[in-house]
Coordinates of N, CA and C in Angstrom, one line a residue:
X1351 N 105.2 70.0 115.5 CA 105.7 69.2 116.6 C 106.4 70.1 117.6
X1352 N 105.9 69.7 118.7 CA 107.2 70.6 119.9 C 108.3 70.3 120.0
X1353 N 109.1 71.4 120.0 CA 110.6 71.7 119.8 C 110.9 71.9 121.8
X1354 N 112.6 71.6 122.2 CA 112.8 72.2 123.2 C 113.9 73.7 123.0
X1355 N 113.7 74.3 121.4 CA 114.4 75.4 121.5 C 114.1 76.4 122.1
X1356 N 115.0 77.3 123.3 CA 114.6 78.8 123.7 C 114.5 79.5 122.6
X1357 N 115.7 79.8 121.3 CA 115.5 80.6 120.7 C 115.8 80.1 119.2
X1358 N 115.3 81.1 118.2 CA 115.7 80.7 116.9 C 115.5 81.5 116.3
X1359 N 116.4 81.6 115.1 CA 116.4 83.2 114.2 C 116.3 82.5 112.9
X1360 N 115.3 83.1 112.0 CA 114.5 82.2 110.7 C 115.1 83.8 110.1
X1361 N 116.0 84.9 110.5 CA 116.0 85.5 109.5 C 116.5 85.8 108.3
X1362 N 116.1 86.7 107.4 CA 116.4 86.4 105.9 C 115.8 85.2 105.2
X1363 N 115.2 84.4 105.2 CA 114.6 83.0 104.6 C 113.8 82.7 103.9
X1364 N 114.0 83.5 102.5 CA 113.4 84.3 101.1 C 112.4 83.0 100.2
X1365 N 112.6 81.9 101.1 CA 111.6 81.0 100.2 C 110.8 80.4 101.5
X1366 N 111.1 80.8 102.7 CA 110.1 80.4 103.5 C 108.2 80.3 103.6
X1367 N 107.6 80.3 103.4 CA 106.1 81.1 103.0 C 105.4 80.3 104.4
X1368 N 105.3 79.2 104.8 CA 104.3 78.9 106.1 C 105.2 78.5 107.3
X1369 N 105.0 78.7 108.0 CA 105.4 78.8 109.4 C 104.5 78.2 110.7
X1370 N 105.1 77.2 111.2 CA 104.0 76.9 112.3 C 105.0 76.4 113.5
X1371 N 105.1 77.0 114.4 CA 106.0 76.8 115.6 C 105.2 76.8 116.9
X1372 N 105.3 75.1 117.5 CA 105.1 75.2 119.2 C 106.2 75.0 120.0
X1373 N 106.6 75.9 120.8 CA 107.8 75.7 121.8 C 107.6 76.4 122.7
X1374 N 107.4 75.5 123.5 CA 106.8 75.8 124.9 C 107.6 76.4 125.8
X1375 N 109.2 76.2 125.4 CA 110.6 77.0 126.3 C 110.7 78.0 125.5
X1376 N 110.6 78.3 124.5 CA 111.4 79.9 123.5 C 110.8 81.2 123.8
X1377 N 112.1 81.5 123.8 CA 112.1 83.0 124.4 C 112.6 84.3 123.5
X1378 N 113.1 83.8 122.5 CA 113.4 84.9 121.4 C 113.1 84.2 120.2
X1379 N 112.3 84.5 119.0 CA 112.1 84.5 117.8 C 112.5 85.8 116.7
X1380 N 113.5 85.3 115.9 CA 113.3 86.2 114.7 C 113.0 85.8 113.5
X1381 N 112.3 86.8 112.6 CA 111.9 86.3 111.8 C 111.8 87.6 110.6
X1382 N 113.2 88.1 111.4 CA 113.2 89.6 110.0 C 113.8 89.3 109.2
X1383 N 113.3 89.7 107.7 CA 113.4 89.4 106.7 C 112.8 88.3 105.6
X1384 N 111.9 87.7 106.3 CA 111.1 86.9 106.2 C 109.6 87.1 105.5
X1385 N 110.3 87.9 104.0 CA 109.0 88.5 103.5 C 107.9 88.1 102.7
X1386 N 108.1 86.7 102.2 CA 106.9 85.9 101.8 C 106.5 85.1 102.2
X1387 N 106.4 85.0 104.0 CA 105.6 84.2 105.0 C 104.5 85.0 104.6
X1388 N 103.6 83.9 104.4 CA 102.3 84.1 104.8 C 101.6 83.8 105.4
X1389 N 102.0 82.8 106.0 CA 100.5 82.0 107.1 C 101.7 81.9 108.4
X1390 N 101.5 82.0 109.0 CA 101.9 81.6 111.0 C 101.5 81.6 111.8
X1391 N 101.6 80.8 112.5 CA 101.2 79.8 113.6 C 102.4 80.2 114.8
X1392 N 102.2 80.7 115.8 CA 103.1 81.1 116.7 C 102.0 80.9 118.1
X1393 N 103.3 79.4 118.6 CA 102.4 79.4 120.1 C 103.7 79.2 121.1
X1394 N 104.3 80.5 121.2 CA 105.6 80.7 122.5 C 105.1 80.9 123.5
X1395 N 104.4 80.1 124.4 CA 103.7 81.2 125.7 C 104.8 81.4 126.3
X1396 N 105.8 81.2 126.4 CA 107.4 82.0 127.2 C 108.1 83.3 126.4
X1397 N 107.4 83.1 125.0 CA 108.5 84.1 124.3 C 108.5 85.7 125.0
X1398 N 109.5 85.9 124.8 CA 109.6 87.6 125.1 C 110.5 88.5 124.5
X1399 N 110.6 88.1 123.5 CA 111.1 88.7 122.1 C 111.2 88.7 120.8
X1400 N 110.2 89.0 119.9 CA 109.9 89.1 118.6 C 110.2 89.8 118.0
X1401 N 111.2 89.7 116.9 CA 111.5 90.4 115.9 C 110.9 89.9 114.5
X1402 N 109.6 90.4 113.8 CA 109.1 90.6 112.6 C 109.3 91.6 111.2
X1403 N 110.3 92.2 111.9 CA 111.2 93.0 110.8 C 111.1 92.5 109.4
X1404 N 110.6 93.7 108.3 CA 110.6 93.3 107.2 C 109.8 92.0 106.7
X1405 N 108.8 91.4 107.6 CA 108.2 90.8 107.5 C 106.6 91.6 107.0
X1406 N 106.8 91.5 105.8 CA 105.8 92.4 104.8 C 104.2 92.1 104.4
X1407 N 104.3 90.1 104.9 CA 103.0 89.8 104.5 C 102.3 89.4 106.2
X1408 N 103.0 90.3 107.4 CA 102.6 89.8 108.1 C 101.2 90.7 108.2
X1409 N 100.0 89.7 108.5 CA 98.6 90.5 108.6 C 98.2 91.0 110.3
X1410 N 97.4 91.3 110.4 CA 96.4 91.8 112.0 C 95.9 90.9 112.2
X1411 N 95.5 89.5 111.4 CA 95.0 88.3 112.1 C 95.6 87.8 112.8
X1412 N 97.0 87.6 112.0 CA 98.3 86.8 112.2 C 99.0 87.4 113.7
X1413 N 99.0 89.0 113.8 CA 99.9 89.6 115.2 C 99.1 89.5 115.9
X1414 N 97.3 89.4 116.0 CA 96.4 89.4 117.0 C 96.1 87.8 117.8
X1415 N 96.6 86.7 116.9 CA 96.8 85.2 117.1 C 98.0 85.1 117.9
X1416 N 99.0 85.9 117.7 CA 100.4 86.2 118.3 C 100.8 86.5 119.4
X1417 N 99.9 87.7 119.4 CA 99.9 88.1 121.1 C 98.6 87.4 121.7
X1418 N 97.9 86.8 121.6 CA 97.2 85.9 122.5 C 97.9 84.1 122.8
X1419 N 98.7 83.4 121.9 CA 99.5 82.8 122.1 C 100.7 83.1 122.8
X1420 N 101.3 83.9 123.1 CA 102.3 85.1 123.4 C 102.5 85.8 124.4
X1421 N 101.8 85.7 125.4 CA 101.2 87.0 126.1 C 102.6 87.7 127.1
X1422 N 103.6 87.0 126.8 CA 104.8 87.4 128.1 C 105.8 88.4 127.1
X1423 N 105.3 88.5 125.9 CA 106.2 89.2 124.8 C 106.4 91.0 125.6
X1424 N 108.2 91.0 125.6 CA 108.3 92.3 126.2 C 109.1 93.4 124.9
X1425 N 109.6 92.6 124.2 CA 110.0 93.5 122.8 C 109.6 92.9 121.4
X1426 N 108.7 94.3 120.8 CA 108.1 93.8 119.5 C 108.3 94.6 118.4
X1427 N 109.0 93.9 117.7 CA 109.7 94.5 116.6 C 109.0 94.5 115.8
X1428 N 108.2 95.6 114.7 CA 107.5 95.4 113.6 C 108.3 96.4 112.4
X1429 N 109.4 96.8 112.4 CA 109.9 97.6 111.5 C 109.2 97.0 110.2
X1430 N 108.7 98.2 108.8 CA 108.5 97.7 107.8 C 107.7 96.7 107.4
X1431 N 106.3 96.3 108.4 CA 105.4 95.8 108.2 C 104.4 96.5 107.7
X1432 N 103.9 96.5 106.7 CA 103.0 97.1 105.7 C 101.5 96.9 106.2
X1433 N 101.6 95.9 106.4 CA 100.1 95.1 106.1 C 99.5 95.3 107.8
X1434 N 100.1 96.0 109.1 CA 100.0 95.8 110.3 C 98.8 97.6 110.3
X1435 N 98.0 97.4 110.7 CA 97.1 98.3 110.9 C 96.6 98.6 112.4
X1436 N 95.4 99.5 112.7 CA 95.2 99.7 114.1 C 94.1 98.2 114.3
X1437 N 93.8 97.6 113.7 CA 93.2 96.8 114.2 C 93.7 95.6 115.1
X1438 N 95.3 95.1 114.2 CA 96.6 94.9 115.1 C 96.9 95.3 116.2
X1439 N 97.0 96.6 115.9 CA 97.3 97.2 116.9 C 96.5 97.3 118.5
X1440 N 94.9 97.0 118.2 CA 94.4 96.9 119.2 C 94.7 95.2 120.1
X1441 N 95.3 94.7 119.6 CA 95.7 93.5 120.0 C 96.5 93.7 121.1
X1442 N 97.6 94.1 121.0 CA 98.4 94.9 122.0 C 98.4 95.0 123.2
X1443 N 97.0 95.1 123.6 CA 96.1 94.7 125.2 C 96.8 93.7 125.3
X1444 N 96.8 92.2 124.6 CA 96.4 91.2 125.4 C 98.7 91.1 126.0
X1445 N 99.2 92.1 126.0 CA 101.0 92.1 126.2 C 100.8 92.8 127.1
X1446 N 100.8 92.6 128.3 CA 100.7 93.5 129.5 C 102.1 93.9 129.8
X1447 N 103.5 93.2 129.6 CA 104.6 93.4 129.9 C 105.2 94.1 128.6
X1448 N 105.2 94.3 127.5 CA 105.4 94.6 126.4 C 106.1 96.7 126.8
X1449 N 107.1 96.1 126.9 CA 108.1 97.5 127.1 C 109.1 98.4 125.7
X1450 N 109.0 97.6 124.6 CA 109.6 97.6 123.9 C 108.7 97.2 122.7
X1451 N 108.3 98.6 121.6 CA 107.5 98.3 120.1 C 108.4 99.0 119.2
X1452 N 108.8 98.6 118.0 CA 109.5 99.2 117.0 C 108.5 99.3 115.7
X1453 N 107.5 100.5 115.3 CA 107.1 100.0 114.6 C 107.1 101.2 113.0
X1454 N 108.4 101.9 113.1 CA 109.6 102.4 112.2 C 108.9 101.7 111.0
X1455 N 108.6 102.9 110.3 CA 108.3 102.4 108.6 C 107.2 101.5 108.0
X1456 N 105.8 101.9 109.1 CA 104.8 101.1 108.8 C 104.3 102.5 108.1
X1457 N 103.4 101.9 107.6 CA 102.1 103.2 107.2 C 101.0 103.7 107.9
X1458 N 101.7 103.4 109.6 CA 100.3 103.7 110.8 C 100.4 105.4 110.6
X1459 N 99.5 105.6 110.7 CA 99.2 107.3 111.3 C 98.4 107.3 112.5
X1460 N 97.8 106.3 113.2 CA 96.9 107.0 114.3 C 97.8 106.0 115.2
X1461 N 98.7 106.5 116.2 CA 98.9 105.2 117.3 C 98.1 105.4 118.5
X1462 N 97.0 105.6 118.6 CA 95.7 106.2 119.9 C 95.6 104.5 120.1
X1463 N 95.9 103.4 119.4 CA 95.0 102.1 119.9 C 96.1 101.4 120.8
X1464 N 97.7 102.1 120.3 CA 98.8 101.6 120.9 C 99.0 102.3 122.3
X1465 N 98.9 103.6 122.6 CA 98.7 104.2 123.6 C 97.5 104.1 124.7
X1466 N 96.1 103.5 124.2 CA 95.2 102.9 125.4 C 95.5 101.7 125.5
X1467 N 96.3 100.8 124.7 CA 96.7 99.4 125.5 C 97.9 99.1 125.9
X1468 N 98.6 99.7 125.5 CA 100.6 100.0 126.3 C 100.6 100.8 126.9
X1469 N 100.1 101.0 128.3 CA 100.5 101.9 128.6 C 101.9 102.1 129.9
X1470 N 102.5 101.2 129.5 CA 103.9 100.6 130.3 C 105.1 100.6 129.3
X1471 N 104.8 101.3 127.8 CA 106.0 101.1 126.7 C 106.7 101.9 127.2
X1472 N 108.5 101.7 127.1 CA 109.5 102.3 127.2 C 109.8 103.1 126.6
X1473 N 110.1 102.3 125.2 CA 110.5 103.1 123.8 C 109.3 102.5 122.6
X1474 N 109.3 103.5 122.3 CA 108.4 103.4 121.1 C 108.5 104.5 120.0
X1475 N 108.8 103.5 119.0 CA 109.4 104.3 117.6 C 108.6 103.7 116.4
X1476 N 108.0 105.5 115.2 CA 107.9 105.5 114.3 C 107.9 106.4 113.5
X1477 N 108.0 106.2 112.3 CA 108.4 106.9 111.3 C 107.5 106.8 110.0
X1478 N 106.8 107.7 109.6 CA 105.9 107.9 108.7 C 106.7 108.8 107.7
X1479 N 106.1 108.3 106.6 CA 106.8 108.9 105.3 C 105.2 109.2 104.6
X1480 N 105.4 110.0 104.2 CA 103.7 110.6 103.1 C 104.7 111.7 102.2
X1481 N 103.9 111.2 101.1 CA 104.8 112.4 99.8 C 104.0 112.7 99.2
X1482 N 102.4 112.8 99.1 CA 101.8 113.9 99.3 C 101.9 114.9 99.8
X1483 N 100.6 115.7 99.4 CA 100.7 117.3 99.7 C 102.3 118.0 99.8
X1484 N 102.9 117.9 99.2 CA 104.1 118.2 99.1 C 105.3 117.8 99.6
X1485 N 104.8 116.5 99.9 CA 105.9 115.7 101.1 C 106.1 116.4 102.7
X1486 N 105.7 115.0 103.4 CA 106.1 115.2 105.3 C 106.5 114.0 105.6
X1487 N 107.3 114.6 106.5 CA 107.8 113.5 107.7 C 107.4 113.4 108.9
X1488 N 106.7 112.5 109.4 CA 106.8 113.1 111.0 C 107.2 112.0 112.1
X1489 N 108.0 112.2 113.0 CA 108.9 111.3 113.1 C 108.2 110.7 115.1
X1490 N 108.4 110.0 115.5 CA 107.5 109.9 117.0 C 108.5 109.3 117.6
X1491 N 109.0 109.4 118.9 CA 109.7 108.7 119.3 C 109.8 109.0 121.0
X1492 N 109.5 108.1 122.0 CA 109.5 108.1 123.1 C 110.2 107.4 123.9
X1493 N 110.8 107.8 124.4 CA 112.4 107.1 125.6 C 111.7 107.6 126.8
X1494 N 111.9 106.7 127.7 CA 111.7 106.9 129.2 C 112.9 107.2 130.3
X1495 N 113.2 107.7 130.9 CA 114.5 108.5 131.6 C 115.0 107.2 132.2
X1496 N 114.6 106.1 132.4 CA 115.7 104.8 133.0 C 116.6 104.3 131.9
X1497 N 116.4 105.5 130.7 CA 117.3 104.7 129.5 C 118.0 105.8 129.3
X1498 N 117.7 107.1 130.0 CA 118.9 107.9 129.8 C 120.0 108.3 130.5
X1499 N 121.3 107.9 130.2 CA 122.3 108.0 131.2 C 123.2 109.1 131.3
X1500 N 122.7 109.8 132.8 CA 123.6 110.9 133.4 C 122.8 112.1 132.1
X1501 N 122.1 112.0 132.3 CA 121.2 113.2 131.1 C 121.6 113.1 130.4
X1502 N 122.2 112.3 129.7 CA 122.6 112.3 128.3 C 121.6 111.9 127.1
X1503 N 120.2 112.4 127.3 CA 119.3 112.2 126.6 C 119.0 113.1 125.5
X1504 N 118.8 112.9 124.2 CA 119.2 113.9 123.3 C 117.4 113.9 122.3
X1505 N 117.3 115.2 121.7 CA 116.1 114.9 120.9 C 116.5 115.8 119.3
X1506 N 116.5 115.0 118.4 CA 117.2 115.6 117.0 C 116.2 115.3 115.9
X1507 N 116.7 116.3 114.9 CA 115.5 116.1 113.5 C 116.2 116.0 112.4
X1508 N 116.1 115.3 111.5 CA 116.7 114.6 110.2 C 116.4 114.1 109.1
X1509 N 116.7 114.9 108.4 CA 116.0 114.3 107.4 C 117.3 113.4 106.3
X1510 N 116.6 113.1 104.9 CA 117.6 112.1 103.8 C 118.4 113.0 103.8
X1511 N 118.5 114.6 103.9 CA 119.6 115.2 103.2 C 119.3 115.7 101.7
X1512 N 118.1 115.4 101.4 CA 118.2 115.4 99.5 C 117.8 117.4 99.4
X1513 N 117.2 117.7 100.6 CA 117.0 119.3 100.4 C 116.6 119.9 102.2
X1514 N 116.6 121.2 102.5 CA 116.4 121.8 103.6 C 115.0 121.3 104.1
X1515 N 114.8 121.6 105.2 CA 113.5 121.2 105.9 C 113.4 122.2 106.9
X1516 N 111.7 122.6 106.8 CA 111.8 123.6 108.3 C 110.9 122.5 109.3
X1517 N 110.8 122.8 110.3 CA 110.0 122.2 111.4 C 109.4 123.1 111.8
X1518 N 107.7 122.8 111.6 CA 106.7 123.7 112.4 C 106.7 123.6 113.3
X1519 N 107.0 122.5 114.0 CA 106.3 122.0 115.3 C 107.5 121.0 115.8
X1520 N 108.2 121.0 117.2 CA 108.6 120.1 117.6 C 108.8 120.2 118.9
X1521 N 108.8 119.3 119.8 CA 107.7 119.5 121.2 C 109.4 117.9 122.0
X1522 N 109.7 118.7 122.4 CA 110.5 117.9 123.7 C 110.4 117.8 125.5
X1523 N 110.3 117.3 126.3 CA 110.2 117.8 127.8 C 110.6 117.0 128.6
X1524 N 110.7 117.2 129.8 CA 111.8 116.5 130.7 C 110.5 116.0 131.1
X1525 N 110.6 114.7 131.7 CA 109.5 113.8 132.2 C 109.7 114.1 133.7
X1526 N 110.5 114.4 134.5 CA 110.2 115.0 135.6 C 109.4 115.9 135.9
X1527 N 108.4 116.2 134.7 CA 107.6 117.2 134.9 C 106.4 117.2 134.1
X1528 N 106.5 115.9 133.6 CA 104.9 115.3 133.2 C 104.2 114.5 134.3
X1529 N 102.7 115.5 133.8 CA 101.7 115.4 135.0 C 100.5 114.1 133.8
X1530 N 101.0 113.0 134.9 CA 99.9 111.6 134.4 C 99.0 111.4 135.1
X1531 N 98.2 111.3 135.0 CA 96.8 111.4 135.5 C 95.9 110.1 135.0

């Protein structure tokens, strides 16, 4: 049934499993911690803020149905979505405003499908963990200079603390001086 809510937070809601929301005004949805949904149905054409955090069974059918019902979505939280691959990810086209992806603690390695269809992201954050070949981290993270104030833009490396870490490679640069083409 249609609802006249702008916003609603389903998060934490450990027996939740199907989900089907039309709301034709809502503009922020959360739904972190919401880890044994499995079916959703999301038709916000106003939303512009999703939070899917810890949402574990969410699939690439389910986020590619999402952002085509969706399309005004400007921050998209996926922290800890397992099941979200590049195929999802090529979804992502259809968010032309989408300034804001959190996608922190998925198991992506290739974001090449997020970067030919975002190409207007602000921030964009991820974190891969692999403990093979002897364990790596590699950590991605891109801020745009209208978020950093009075230079106060910083680039740091971190690990758990459980032992030393060297860095082969770590690559920072002032965007006043990136040549886009």
């Amino acid at each position: 049934c249609q609802v006249g809510l702008s916003s609603l937070n389903l998060g934490i809601c450990p027996k939740l499993s199907t989900l089907s929301i039309e709301a034709p005004y809502m503009v922020s949805l959360e739904l972190k911690g919401c880890g044994v949904l499995s079916e959703a149905f999301i038709n916000c054409p106003l939303l512009t803020s999703l939070d899917a955090s810890f949402y574990s069974q969410l699939t690439n059918d389910c986020l590619s149905a999402t952002t085509v019902s969706c399309p005004l979505i400007e921050s998209l939280i996926l922290m800890s979505c397992p099941s979200i691959g590049s195929d999802g990810l090529q979804s992502l086209f259809c968010l032309p405003n989408l300034i804001v992806l959190d996608l922190s603690y998925t198991f992506l390695v290739n974001l090449q499908p997020v970067f030919d269809s975002c190409l207007q992201l602000k921030i964009n954050h991820l974190v891969v963990e692999s403990f093979g070949e002897g364990g790596k981290t590699i950590i991605l993270s891109r801020v745009y200079p209208q978020l950093a104030v009075l230079k106060q833009a910083h680039l740091f490396v971190f690990n758990n603390g459980t032992e030393p870490i060297t860095m082969e490679k770590l690559k920072g640069w002032d965007m006043k001086s990136a040549q886009i083409k």
